Short mmCIF file of C-alpha atoms in Angstrom, two decimals:
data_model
loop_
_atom_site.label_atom_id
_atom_site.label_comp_id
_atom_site.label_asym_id
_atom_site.label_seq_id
_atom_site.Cartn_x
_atom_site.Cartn_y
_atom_site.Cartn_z
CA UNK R 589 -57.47 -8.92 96.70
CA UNK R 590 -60.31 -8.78 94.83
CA UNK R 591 -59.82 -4.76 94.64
CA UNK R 592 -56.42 -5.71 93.41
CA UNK R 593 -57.82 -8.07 90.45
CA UNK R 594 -60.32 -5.56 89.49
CA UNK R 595 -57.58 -3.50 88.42
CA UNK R 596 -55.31 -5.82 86.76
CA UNK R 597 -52.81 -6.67 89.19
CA UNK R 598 -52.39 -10.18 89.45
CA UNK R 599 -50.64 -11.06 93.17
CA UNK R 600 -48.89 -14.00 91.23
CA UNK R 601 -47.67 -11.98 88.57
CA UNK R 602 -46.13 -9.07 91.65
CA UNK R 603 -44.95 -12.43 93.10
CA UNK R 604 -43.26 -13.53 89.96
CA UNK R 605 -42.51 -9.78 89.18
CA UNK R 606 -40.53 -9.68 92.86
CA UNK R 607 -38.98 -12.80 92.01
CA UNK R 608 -37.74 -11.60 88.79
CA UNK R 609 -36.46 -8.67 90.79
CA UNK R 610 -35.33 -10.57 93.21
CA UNK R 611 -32.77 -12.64 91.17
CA UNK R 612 -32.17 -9.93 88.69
CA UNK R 613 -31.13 -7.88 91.88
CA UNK R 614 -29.42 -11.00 93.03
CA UNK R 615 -27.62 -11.43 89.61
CA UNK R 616 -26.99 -8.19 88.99
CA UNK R 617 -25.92 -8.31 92.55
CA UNK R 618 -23.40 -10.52 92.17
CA UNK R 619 -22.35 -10.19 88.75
CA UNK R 620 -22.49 -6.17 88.52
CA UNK R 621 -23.21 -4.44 91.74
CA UNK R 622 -20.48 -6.21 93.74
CA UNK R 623 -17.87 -6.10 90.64
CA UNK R 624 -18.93 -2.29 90.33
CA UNK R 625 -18.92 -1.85 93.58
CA UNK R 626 -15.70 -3.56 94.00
CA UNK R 627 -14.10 -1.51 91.28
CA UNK R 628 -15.45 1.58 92.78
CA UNK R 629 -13.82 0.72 96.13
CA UNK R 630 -11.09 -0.25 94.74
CA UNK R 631 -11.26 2.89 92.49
CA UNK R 632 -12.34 5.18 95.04
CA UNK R 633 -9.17 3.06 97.37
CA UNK R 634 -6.91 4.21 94.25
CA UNK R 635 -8.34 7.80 93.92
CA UNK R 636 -7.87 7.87 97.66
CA UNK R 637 -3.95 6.16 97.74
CA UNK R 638 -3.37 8.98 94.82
CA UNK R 639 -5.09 11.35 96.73
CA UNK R 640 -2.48 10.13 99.41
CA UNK R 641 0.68 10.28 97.46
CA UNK R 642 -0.51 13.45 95.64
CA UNK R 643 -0.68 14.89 99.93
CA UNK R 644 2.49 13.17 100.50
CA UNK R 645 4.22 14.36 97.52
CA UNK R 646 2.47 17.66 97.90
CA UNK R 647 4.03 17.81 101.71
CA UNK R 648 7.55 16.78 100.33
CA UNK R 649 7.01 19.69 97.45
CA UNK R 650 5.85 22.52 100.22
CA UNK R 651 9.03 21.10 102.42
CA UNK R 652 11.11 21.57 99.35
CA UNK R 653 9.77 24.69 98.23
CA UNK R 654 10.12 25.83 101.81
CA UNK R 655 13.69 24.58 101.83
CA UNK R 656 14.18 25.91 98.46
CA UNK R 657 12.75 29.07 99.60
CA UNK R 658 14.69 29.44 102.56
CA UNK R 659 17.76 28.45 100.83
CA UNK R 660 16.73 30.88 97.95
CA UNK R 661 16.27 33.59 100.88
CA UNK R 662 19.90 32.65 102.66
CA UNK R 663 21.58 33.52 99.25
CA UNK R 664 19.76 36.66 98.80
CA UNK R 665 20.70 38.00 102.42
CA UNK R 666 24.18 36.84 100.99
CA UNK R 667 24.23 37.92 98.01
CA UNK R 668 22.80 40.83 99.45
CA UNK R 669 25.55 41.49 101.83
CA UNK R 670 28.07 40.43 99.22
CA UNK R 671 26.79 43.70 97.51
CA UNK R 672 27.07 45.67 100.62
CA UNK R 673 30.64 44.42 100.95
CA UNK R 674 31.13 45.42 97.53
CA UNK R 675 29.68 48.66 97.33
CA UNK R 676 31.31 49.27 100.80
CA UNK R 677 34.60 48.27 99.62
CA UNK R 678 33.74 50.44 96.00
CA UNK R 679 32.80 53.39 97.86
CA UNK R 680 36.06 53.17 100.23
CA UNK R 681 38.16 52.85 97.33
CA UNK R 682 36.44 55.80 95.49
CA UNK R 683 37.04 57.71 98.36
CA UNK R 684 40.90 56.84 98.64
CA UNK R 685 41.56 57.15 95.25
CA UNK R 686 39.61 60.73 94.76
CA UNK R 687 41.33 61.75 97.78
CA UNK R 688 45.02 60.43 96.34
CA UNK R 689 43.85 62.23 93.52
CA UNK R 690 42.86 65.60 95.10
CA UNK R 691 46.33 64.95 97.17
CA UNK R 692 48.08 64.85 93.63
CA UNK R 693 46.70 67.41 92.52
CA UNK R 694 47.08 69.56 95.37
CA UNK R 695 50.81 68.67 95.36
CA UNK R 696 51.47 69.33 91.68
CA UNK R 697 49.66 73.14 92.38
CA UNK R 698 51.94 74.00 95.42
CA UNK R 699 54.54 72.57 93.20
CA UNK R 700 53.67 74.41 90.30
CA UNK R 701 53.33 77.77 92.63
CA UNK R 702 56.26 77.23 94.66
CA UNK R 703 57.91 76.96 91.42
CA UNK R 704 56.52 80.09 89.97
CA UNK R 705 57.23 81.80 93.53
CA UNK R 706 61.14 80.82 93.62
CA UNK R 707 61.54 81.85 89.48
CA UNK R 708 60.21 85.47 90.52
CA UNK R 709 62.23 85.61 93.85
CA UNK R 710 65.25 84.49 91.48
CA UNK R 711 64.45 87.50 88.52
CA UNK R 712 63.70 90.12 91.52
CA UNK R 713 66.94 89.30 93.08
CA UNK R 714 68.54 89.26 89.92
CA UNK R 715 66.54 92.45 89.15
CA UNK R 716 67.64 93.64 92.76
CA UNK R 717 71.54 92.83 92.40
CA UNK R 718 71.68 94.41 88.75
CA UNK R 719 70.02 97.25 90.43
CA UNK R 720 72.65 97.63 93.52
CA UNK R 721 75.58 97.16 91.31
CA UNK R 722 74.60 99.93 89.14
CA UNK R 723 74.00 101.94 91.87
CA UNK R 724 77.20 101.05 93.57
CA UNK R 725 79.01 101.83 89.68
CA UNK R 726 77.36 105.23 89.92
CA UNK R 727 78.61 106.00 93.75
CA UNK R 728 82.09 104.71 93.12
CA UNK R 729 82.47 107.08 89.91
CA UNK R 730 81.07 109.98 92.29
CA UNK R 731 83.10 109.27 95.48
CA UNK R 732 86.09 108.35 93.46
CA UNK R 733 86.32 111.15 91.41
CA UNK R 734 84.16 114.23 92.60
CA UNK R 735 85.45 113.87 96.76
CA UNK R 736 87.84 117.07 97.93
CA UNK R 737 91.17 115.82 99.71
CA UNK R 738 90.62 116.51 103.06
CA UNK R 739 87.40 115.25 102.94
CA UNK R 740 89.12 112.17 102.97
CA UNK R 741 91.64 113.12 104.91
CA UNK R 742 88.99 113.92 107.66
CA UNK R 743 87.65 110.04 106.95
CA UNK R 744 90.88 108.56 107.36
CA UNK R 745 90.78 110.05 111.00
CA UNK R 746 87.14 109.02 111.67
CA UNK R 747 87.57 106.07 110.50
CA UNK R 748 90.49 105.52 113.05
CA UNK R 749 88.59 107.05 115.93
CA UNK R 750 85.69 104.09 115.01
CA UNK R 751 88.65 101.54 115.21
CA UNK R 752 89.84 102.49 118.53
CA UNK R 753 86.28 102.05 119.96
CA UNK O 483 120.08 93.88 106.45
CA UNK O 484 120.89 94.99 110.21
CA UNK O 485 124.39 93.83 109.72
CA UNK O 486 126.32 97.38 109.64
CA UNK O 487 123.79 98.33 112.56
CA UNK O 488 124.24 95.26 114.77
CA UNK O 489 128.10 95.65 114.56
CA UNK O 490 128.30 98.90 115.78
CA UNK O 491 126.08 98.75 118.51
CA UNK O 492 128.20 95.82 119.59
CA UNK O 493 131.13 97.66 118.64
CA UNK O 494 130.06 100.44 121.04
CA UNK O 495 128.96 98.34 123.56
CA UNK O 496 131.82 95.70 124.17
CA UNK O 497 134.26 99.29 124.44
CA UNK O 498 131.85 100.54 126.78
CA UNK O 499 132.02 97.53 129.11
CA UNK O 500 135.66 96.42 128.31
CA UNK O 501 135.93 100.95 129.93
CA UNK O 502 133.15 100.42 132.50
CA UNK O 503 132.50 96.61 133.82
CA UNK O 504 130.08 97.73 136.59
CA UNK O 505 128.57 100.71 135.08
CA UNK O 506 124.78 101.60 135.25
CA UNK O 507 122.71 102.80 133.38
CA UNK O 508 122.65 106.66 134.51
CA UNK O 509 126.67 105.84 134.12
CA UNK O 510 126.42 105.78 130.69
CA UNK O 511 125.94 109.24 129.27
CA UNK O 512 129.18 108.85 126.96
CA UNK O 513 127.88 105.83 125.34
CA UNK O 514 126.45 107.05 122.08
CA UNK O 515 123.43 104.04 121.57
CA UNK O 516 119.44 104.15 121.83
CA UNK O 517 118.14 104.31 125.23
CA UNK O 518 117.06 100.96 125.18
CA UNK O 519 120.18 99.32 124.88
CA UNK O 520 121.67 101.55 127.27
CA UNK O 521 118.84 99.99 129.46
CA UNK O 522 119.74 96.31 128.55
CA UNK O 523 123.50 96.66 129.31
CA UNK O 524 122.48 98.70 132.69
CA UNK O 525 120.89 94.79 133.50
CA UNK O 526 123.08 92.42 131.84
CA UNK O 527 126.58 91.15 133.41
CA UNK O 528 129.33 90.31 131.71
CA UNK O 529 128.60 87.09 131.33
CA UNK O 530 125.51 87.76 130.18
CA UNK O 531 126.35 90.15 127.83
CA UNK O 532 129.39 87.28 126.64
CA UNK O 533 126.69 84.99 125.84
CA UNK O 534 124.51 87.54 124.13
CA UNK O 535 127.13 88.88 122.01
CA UNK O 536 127.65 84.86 120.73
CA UNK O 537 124.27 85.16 119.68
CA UNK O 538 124.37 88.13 118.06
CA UNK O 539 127.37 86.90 116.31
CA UNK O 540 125.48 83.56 115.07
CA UNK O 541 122.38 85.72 114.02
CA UNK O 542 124.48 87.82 111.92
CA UNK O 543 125.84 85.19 110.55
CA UNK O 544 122.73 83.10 109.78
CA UNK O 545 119.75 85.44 110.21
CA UNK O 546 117.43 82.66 108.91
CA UNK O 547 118.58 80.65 111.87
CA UNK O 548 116.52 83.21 114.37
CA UNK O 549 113.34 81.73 116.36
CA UNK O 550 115.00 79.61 118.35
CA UNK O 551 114.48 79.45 122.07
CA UNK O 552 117.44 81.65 122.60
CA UNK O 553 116.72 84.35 120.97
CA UNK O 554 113.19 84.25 121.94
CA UNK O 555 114.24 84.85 125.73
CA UNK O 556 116.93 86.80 124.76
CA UNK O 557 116.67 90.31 126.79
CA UNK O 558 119.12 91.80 124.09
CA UNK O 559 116.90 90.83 120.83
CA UNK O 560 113.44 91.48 123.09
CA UNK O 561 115.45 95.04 123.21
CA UNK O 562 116.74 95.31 119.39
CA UNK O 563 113.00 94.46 118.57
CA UNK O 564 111.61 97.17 120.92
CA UNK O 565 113.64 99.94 119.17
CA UNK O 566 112.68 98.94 116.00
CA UNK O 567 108.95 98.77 116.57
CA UNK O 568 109.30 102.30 118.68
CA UNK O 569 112.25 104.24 118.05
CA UNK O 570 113.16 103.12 114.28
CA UNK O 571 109.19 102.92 113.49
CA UNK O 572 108.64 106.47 114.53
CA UNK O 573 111.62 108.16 112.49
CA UNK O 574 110.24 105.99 109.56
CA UNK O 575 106.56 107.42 109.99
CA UNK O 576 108.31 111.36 109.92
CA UNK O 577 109.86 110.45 106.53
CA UNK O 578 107.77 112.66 104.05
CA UNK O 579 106.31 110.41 101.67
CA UNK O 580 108.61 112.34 98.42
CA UNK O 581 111.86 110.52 100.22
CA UNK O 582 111.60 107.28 98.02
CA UNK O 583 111.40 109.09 95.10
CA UNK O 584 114.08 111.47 96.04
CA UNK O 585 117.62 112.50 94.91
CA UNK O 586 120.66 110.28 97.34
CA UNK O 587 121.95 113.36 98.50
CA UNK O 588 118.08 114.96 99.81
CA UNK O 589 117.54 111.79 101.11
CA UNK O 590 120.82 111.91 102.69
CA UNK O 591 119.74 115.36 103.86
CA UNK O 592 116.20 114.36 105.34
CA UNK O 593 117.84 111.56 107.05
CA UNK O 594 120.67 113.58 108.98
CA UNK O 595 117.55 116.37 109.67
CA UNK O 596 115.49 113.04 111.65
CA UNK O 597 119.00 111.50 113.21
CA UNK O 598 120.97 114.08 114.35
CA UNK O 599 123.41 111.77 115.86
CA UNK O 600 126.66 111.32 114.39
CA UNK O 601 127.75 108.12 116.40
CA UNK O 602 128.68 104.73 114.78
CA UNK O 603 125.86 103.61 115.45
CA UNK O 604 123.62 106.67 114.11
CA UNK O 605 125.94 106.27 110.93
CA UNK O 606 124.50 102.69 110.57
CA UNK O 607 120.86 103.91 111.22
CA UNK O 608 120.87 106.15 108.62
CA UNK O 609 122.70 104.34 106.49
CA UNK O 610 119.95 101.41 106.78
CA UNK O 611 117.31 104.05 106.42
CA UNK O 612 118.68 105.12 102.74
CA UNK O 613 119.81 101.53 101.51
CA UNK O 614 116.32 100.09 101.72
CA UNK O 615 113.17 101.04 100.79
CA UNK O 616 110.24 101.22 103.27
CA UNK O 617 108.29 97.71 101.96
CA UNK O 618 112.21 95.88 102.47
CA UNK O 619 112.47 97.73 105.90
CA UNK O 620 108.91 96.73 106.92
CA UNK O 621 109.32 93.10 105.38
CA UNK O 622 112.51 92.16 107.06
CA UNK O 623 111.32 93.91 110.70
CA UNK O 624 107.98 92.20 110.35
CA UNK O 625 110.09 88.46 110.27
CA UNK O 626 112.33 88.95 113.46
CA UNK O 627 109.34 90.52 115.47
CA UNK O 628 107.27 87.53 114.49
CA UNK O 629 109.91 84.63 114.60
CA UNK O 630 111.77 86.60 118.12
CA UNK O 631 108.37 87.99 119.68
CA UNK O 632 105.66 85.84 117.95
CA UNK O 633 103.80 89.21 117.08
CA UNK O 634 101.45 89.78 114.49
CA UNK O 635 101.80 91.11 111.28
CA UNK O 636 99.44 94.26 111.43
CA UNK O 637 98.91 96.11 108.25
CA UNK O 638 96.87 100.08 107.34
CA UNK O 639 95.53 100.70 104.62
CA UNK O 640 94.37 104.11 103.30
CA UNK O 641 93.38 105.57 99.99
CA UNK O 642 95.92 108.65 100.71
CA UNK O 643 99.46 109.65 103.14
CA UNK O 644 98.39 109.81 106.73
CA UNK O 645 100.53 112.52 108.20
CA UNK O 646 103.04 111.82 110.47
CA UNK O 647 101.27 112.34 113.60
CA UNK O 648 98.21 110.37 112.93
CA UNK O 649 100.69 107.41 111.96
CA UNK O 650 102.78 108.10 115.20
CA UNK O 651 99.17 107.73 117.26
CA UNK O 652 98.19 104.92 115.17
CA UNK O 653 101.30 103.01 115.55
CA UNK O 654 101.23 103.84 119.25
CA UNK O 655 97.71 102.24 120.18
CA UNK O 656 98.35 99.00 117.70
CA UNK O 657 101.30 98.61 119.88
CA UNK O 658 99.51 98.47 123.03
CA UNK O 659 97.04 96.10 121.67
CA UNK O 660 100.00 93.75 119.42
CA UNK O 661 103.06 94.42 121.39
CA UNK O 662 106.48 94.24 119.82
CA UNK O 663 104.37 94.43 115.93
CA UNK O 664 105.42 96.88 113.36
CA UNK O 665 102.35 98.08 111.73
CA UNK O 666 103.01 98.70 108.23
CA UNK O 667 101.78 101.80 106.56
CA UNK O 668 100.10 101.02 102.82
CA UNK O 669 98.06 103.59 100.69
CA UNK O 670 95.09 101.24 98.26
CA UNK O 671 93.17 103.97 96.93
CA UNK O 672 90.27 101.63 95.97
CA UNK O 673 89.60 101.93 99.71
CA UNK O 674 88.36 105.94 98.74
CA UNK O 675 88.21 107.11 101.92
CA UNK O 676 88.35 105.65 105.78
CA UNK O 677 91.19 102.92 106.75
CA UNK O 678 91.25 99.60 106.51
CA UNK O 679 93.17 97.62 109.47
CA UNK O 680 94.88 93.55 109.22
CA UNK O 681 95.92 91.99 111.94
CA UNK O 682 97.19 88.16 110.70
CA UNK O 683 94.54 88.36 108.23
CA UNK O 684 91.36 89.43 109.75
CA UNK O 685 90.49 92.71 108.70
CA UNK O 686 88.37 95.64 110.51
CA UNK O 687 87.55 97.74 107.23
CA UNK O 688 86.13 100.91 107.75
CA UNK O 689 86.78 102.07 104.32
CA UNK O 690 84.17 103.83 102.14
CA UNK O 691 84.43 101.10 99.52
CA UNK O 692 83.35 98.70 102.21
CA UNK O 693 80.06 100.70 103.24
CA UNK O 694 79.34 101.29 99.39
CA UNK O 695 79.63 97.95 98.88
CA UNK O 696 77.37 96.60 101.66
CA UNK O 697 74.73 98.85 99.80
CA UNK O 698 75.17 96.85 96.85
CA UNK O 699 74.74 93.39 99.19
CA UNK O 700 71.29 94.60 100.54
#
C-alpha cells in the first residue's frame, strides 16, 4: 500500500475511480449499452428478417427465373419447330411448284415441237402430193399420147388374164 | 322391145305343138327357133306351155309388170334369158364396132352375114338387132336378167374395141362366175390401157390410170 502511495495512487481514489466506473458502466449500461444493444439486436433482427425476405424473395426470383427460363426454353423448342414446320412446308412447296413449273415448261416445249413436227409433216406432204401429181400429169401426157395401139391392145389382154386369177 | 321377137317365137311354137303335141326335142328339126327353146318345149306339156304362153302374153303386154314369182320360176323366161345372155350376146360381140355408125342397108347386110336364118323368128332377131342401138339392147336385157334371174349388172371397160374373140372369152368366164348377166361392153379411154371390170358397183380396175394413180397416192 505504501508502494502504492509512494506513487500517487490513492486506493480511495481507485475505489471511488471503480465506483465512478461502476455506475457510469451501470448508467451507461442501462441507458446506452442495453438501448444500443437493443437497437442492434433489433437491427441486426431486421438486417437478418431482410436478409430473410431478400433469400425468400431471392428463392421465389430463381423459381421464377427458372420457370421463366423454362417457359422461355419451351417456346424456343416451339418456335423452333414452328420454323422447321415452316421451312419444311416452304421447301415442299418450292419443290412442287418448281417441279409444276419444269412440268409446264416441259409441256409447252413438246407442245411447241410437236407443233413444229406436224407443220413440216403437213408442207412435206403437201410438198410430196404436189410432187406425185406432177409426176402423175407428166405420165398421163406420155402414156396417153406417145403409147402404140397394140401396146394397149396387148394390156387389155393382160389385164384380163390378171382378172381371171 | 322384144315384142316382134316374142311373137314369133310363140307364133312358131304354138304351130309346132298345135302339128306335134308329143314331140321331142330331136323331133323338132323343122321348127325354125334357137336351140334353147327347142329344149324348153322338148320339157314342157301342153299345159305347161298354156300357162306359159299366158305369161308371155301378160309380159308383152306390161313388161314393167316382170319380177314376179312367176316369171322368176318360169322355165320359158329362165330360157328367153339364157339366149339372150349366150346366143344374142355373142352375135352382138361379132358386130364390128363401124355398125352403129353405118348406112341401114350395110347394117342390114352385116346382120343377114351373122344370122343366116331366114325364119320368123330370125326376121325378128335381126330386126331387133338394127332397131336399137347396143346401150338400148344392153339396158333393156340388163332389167329382165336382173328382175327374172336376180343377176348382176356386170360392166368392161377399156380405153379401145376388144376384138370379138377376147369379148366372146370374156363374156364366157363372167358368165360362169354371174350366171344369166349380160356383161356390157364400154370403151373410157381415160382408163389408157388394161380393163376395168363392175360387178353391182364394186370394181376390179386393172387399168393403167389406176396404177398411175396409186403412184401419185404414195
Amino acid at each position: 500500500m505504501e508502494a502504492l502511495e509512494k506513487l500517487g495512487i490513492n486506493p480511495m481514489s481507485i475505489l471511488l475511480y471503480l465506483i465512478n466506473l461502476g455506475s457510469v458502466l451501470l448508467v451507461l449500461t442501462y441507458l446506452l449499452y442495453k438501448p444500443v444493444l437493443g437497437f442492434l439486436d433489433k437491427r441486426r433482427k431486421q438486417i437478418s428478417d431482410s436478409i430473410q425476405e431478400a433469400e425468400i424473395l431471392r428463392d421465389k426470383f430463381d423459381s421464377t427465373l427458372k420457370t421463366a427460363e423454362k417457359e422461355k426454353k419451351e417456346i424456343e423448342i416451339k418456335f423452333r419447330e414452328e420454323m422447321d414446320k415452316l421451312k419444311k412446308f416452304v421447301d415442299e412447296r418450292k419443290s412442287e411448284l418448281t417441279k409444276e413449273m419444269e412440268l409446264a415448261r416441259s409441256e409447252m416445249l413438246a407442245k411447241a415441237q410437236s407443233e413444229i413436227d406436224e407443220k413440216k409433216a403437213s408442207i412435206m406432204k403437201d410438198a410430196e402430193a404436189a410432187t406425185m401429181i406432177l409426176i402423175k400429169k407428166v405420165i398421163l401426157e406420155i402414156v396417153k399420147n406417145k403409147v402404140p395401139e397394140n401396146v394397149i391392145q396387148e394390156s387389155i389382154k393382160d389385164a384380163w388374164q390378171q382378172y381371171k386369177k | 322391145m322384144f315384142k316382134e321377137f316374142l311373137s314369133a317365137l310363140v307364133y312358131e311354137m304354138l304351130k309346132f305343138s298345135a302339128k306335134h303335141p308329143k314331140a321331142k326335142q330331136s323331133d323338132m328339126t323343122e321348127l325354125r327357133i334357137p336351140a334353147v327353146f327347142k329344149e324348153y318345149l322338148g320339157e314342157a306339156s301342153e299345159a305347161v306351155l298354156a300357162k306359159d304362153v299366158k305369161l308371155i302374153i301378160m309380159f308383152l303386154n306390161d313388161a314393167s309388170a316382170v319380177g314376179g314369182i312367176d316369171y322368176k320360176r318360169n322355165k320359158f323366161f329362165k330360157a328367153f334369158i339364157k339366149f339372150l345372155t349366150e346366143k344374142l350376146a355373142s352375135s352382138l360381140d361379132k358386130l364390128p364396132a363401124t355398125f352403129y355408125k353405118a348406112e341401114h342397108a350395110e347394117q342390114i347386110k352385116i346382120v343377114e352375114k351373122l344370122i343366116a336364118s331366114d325364119s320368123v323368128v330370125a326376121k325378128a332377131l335381126k330386126n331387133l338387132i338394127i332397131t336399137n342401138s347396143y346401150q338400148e339392147l344392153a339396158s333393156e336385157i340388163n332389167e329382165l336378167c336382173k328382175n327374172i334371174a336376180e343377176a348382176p349388172y356386170v360392166l368392161v371397160q377399156s380405153p379401145r374395141e376388144i376384138d370379138s374373140e377376147l369379148k366372146s372369152e370374156i363374156r364366157e368366164n363372167l358368165n360362169k362366175d354371174f350366171e344369166s348377166s349380160f356383161p356390157v361392153f364400154q370403151i373410157n379411154k381415160n382408163l389408157i390401157g388394161g380393163l376395168r371390170v363392175f360387178v353391182d358397183g364394186t370394181s376390179h380396175d386393172y387399168s393403167w390410170f389406176s396404177r398411175i394413180s396409186s403412184i401419185s397416192n404414195l
